[in-house]
Coordinates of C-alpha atoms in Angstrom, one line a residue:
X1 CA 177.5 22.9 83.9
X2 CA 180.9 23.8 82.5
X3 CA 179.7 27.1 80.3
X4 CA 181.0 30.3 81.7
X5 CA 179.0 33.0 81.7
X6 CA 180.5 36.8 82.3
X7 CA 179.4 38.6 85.6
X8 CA 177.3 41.2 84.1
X9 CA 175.9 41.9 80.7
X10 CA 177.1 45.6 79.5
X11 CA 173.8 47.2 79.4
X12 CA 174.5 50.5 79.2
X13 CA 175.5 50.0 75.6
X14 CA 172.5 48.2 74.8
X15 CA 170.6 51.8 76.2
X16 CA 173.7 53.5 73.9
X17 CA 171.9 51.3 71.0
X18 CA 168.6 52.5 71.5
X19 CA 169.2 55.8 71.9
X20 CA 169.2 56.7 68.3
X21 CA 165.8 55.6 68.0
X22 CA 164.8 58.1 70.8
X23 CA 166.3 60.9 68.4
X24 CA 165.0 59.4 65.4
X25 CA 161.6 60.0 66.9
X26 CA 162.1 63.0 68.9
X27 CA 161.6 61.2 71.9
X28 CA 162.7 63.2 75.4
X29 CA 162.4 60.0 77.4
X30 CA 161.4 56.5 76.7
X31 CA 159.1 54.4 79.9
X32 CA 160.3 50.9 79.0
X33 CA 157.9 48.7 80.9
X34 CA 158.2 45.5 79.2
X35 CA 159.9 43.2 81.4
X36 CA 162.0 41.7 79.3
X37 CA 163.0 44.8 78.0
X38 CA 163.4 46.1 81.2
X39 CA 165.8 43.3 82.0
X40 CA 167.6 43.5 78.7
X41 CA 168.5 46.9 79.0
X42 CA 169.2 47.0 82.7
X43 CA 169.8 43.6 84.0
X44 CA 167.3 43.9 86.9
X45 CA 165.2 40.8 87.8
X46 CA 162.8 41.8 89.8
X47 CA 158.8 41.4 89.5
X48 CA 158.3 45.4 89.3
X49 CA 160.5 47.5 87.4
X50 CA 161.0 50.0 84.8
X51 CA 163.1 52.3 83.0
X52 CA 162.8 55.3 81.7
X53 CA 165.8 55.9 79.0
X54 CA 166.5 59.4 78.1
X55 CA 168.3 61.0 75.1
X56 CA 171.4 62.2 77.1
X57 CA 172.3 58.8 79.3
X58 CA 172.8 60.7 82.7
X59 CA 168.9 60.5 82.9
X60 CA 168.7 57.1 82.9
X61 CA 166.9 56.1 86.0
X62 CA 165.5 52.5 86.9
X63 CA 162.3 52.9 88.7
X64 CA 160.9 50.1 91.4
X65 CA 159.1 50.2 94.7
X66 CA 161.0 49.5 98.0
X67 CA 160.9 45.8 98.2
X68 CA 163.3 46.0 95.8
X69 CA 165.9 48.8 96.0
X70 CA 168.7 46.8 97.2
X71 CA 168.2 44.1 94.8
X72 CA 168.0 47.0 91.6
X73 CA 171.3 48.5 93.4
X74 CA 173.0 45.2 92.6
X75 CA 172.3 43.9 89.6
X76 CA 172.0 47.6 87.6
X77 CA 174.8 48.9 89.6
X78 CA 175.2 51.8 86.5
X79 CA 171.9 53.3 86.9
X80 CA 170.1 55.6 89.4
X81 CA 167.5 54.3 90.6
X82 CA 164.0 55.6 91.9
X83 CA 161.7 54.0 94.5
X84 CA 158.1 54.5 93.1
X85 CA 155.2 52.9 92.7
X86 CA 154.3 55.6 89.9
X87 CA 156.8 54.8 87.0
X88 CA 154.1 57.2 84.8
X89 CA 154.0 59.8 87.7
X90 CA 158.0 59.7 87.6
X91 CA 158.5 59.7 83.7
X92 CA 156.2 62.5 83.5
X93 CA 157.6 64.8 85.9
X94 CA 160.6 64.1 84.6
X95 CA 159.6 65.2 80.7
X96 CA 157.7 68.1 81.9
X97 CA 161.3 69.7 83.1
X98 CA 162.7 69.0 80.0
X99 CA 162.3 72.4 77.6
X100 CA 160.5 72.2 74.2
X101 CA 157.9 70.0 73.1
X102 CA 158.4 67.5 75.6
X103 CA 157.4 64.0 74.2
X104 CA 157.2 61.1 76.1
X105 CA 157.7 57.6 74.5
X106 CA 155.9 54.3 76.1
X107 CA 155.8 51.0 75.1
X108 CA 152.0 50.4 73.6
X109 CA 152.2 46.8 73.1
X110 CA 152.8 46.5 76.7
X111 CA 150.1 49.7 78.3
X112 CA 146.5 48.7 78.4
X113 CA 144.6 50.5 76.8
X114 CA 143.0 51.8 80.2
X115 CA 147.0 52.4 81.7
X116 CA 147.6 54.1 78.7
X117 CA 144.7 56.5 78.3
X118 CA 145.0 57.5 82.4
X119 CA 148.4 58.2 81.6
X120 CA 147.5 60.6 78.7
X121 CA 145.1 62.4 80.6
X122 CA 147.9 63.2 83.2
X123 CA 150.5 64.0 81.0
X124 CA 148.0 66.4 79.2
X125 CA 148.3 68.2 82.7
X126 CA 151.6 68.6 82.6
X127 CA 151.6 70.1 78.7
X128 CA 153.4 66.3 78.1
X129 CA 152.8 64.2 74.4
X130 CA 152.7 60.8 75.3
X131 CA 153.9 59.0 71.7
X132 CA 152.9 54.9 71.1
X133 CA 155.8 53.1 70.3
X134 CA 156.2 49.6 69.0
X135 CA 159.5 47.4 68.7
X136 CA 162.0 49.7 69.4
X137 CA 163.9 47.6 72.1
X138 CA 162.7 44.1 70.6
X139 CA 164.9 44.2 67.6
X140 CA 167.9 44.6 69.7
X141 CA 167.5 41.9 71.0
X142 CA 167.1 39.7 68.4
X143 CA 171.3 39.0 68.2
X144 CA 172.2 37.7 71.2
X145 CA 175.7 38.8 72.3
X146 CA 178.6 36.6 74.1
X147 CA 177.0 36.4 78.0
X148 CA 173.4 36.1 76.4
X149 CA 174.8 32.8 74.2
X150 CA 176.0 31.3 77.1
X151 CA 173.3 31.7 79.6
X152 CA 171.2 30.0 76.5
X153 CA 173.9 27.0 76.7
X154 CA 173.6 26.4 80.3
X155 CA 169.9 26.3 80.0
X156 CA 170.2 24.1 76.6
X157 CA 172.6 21.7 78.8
X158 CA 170.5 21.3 81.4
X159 CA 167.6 20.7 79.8
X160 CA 169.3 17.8 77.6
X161 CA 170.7 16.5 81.0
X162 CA 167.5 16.0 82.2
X163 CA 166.1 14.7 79.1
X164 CA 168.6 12.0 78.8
X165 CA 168.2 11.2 82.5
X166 CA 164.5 11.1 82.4
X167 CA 165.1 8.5 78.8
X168 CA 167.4 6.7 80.6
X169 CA 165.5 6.2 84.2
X170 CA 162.0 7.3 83.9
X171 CA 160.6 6.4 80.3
X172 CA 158.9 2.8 80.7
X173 CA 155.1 1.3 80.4
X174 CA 152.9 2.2 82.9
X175 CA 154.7 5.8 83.7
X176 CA 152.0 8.6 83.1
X177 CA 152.7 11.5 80.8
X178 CA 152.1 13.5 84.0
X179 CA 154.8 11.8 85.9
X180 CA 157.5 12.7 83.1
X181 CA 156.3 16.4 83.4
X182 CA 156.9 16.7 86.9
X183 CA 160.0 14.9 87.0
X184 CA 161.7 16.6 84.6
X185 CA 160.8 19.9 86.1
X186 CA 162.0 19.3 89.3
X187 CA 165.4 18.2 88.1
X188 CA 165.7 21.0 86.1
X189 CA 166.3 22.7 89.6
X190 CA 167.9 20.1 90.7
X191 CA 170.6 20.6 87.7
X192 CA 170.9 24.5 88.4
X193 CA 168.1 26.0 86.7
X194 CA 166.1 28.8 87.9
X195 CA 162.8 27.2 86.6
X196 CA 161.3 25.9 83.7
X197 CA 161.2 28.3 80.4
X198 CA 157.4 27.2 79.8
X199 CA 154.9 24.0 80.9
X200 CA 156.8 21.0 79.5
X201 CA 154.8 19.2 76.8
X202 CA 154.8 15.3 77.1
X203 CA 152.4 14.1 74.5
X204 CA 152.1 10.1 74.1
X205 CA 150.8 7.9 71.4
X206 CA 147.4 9.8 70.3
X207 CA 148.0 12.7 72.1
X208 CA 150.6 12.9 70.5
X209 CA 148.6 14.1 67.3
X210 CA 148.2 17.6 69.5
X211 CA 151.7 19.7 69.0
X212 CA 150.6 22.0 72.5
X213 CA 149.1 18.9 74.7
X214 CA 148.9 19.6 78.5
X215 CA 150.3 16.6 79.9
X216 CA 147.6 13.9 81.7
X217 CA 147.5 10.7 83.9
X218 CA 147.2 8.9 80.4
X219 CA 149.8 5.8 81.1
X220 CA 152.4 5.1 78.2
X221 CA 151.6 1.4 76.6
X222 CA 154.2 -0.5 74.9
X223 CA 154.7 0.8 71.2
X224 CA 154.0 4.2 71.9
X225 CA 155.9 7.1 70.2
X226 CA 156.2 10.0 73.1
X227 CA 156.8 13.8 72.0
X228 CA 158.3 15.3 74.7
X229 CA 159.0 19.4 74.3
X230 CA 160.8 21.1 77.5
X231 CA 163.1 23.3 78.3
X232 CA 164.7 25.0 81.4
X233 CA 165.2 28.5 82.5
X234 CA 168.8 30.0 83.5
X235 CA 168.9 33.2 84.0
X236 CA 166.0 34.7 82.2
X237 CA 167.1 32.7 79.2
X238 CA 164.9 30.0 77.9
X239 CA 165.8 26.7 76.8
X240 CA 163.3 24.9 74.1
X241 CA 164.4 21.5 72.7
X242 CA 161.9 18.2 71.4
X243 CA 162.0 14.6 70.5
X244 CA 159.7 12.0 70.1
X245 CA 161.3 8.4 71.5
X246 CA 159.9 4.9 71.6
X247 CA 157.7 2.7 74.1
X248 CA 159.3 -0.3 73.3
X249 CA 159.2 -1.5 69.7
X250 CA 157.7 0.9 67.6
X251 CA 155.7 -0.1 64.7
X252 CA 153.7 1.7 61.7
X253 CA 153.2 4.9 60.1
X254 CA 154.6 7.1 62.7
X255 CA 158.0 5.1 62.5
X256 CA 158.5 6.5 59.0
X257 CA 157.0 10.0 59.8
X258 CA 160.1 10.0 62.1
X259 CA 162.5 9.2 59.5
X260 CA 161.0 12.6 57.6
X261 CA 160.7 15.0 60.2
X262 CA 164.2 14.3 61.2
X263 CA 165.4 14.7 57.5
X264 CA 163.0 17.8 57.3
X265 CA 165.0 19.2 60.8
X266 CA 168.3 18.4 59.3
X267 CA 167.6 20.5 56.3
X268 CA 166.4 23.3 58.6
X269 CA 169.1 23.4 60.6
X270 CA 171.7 23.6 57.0
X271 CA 169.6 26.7 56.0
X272 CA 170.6 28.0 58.8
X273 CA 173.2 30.4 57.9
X274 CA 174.9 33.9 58.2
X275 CA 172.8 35.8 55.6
X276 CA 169.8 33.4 54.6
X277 CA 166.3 34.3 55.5
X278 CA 164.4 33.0 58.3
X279 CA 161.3 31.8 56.1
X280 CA 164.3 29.9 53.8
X281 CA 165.0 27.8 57.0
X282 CA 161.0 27.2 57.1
X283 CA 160.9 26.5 53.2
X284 CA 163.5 23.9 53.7
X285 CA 162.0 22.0 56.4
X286 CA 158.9 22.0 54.9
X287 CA 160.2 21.1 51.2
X288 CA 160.7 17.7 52.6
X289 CA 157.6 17.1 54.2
X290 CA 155.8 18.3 51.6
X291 CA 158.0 16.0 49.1
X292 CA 156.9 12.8 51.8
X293 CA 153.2 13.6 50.9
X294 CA 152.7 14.9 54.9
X295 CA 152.3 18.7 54.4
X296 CA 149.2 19.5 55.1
X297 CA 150.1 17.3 58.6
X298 CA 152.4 20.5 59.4
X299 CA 150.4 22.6 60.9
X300 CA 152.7 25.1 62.6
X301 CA 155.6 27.3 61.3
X302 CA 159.5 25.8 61.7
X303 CA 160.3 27.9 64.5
X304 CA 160.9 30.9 66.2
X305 CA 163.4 33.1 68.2
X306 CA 164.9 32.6 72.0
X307 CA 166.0 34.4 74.7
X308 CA 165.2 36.0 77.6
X309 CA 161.4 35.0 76.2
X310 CA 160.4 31.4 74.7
X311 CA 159.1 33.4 71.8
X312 CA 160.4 36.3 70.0
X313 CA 161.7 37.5 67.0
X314 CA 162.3 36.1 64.3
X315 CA 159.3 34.0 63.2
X316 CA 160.7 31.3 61.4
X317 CA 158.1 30.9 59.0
X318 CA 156.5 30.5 55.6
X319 CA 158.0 33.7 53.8
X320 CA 159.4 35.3 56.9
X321 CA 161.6 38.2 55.5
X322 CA 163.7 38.4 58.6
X323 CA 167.8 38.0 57.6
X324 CA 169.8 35.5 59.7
X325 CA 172.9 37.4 61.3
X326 CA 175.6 35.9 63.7
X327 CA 174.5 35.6 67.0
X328 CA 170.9 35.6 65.9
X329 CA 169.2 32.4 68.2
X330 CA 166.1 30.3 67.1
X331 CA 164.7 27.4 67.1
X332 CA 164.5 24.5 64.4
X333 CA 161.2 22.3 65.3
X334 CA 158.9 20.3 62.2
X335 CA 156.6 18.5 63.3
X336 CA 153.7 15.9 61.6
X337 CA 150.7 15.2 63.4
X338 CA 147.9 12.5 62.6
X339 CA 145.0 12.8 64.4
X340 CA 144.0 9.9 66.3
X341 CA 147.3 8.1 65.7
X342 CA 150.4 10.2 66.6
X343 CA 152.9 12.8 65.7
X344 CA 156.8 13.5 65.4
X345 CA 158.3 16.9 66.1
X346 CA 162.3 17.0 66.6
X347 CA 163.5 20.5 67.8
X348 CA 166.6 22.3 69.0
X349 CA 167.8 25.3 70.1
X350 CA 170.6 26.6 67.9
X351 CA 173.1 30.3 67.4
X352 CA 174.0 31.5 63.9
X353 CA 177.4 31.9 63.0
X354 CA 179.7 34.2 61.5
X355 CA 181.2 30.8 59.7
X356 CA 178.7 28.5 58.3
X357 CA 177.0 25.7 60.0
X358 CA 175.3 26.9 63.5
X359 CA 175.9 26.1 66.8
X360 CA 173.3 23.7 68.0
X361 CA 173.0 24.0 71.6
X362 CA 170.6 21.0 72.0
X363 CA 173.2 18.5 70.7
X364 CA 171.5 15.0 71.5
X365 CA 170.5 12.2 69.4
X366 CA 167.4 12.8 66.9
X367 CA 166.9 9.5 66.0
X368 CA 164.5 7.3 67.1
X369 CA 165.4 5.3 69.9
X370 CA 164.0 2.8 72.6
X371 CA 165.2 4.1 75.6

């Protein structure tokens, strides 16, 4: 995989980002327990971590238990960090030195509501407000900057590696759809990844009717169109690309659906620009479904966002609001489904740009083809 990818993201001005929002809500600290999050604005990998982000960024610490000390040490070499097993303990300590009202921010769409109403109780101990907050570090990450893009390319390149590989070698009668699944993982791995970005999807003739099939022992029969949706994860980004291929010669309805949806994902991927909306990328697709007379066969929205999560901001969607900057990453994937005969879906993973057309990191032939 040629892509280079820079040694470390610069995370302390993604905290320097943030920060305002701390102000903006009078915020002493922020507990960022999302892991994602945590990762985003930290670069630590591990299974247990969190941060608590403070207005003044000398009181940034990175909390984690002591499996994982050395490992925090490396990879958030900028940040102090804290052995606990009591990230809510630690955060509210540290508010309760802080003079004033002392508010503590935490992530409420990532607390229970049981974690978050044992924390309350304890901060109301320590004279502590602990203040819900909701999408305060999501949004940043919606553009992706220069190390994130290219961790998405390796991932995009393996996983169309492996897709043309598997095409190429493993796509033939008598294969089961369960056999495609696990072969493609494992070369993922074999190719660099670090693991798959979700459960591949290999969905053949009828099945194919289902956009989220789990993959079975169902052998592929000559004439059978095969959705296959996969991607690989390199590290922490996620990968997400489709496309539905042949069995041998491929006859009816479903060979002209193809011809549509891949019109339908061109047109989505040409509204795809610096300054559009993301629900104009959906309108597009859709237009020329709709126009084909398969509309109510499109049963899902056009796409969605990509990064160090399979899905996240924007929605790309029917009247989704959400304005397309450079460096924003998402995916383009129509789809038509027929119950008990078939369906197409054609997706790739692609970056906007700061000069028209995007750049489509799953660059491999959409057409139909009999491998």
């Amino acid at each position: 995989m040629s892509e280079a990818v820079a040694m470390r993201p610069d995370t302390a001005a993604r905290r320097a980002r943030l920060r305002p929002a701390l102000d903006a809500l009078g915020l002493d600290l922020l507990l960022v327990t999302s892991p994602p999050n945590v990762a985003y604005l930290t670069g630590f990998t591990g299974s247990n971590g969190q941060l608590l982000v403070a207005r003044d960024p000398t009181g940034d610490r990175l909390i984690t238990d002591d499996r994982y000390t050395g490992r925090a040490a490396d990879e958030a070499p900028d940040l102090e960090v804290v052995a606990s097993r009591d990230p809510g303990g630690v955060a509210i300590v540290t508010v309760a030195a802080v003079a004033g009202d002392r508010h503590l921010g935490v992530e409420a769409d990532d607390l229970s509501w049981s974690a978050a109403e044992r924390l309350r109780a304890r901060a109301d101990e320590r004279d502590v407000e602990v203040v819900a907050t909701s999408d305060l570090v999501e949004p940043l990450r919606v553009v992706k900057d220069d190390h994130e893009v290219a961790l998405l390319a390796r991932a995009c390149r393996v996983t169309t590696t492996a897709l043309e590989e598997l095409f190429a070698q493993r796509l033939e009668v008598g294969a089961t759809e369960r056999d495609l699944a696990v072969w493609l993982e494992r070369r993922f791995v074999d190719l660099g990844a670090d693991g798959v970005a979700f459960p591949s999807i290999v969905a053949s003739g009828p099945n194919g009717a289902v956009p989220h099939h789990a993959p079975t022992g169902r052998p592929l029969i000559t004439g059978d169109l095969v959705t296959i949706d996969c991607g690989a994860a390199v590290g922490g980004y996620h990968a997400d690309c489709t496309r539905t291929v042949a069995v041998g010669a491929a006859t009816g309805e479903l060979v002209a659906v193809h011809e549509v949806v891949e019109a339908a994902q061109a047109a989505g991927r040409a509204a795809a620009v610096a300054g559009a909306t993301a629900g104009d990328v959906d309108a597009a697709a859709r237009a020329v479904i709709d126009e084909a007379g398969y509309g109510a066969a499109f049963v899902h929205g056009t796409g969605h966002g990509v990064g160090l999560e399979i899905h996240e901001a924007p929605a790309v969607a029917r009247g989704s609001a959400a304005t397309l900057v450079p460096g924003t990453a998402l995916t383009v994937e129509p789809g038509v489904y027929l119950p008990g005969i078939g369906g197409v879906r054609i997706e790739d993973t692609i970056v906007v740009t700061a000069d028209g057309a995007p750049r489509v990191l799953t660059d491999t032939p959409r057409s139909l083809r009999v491998p």
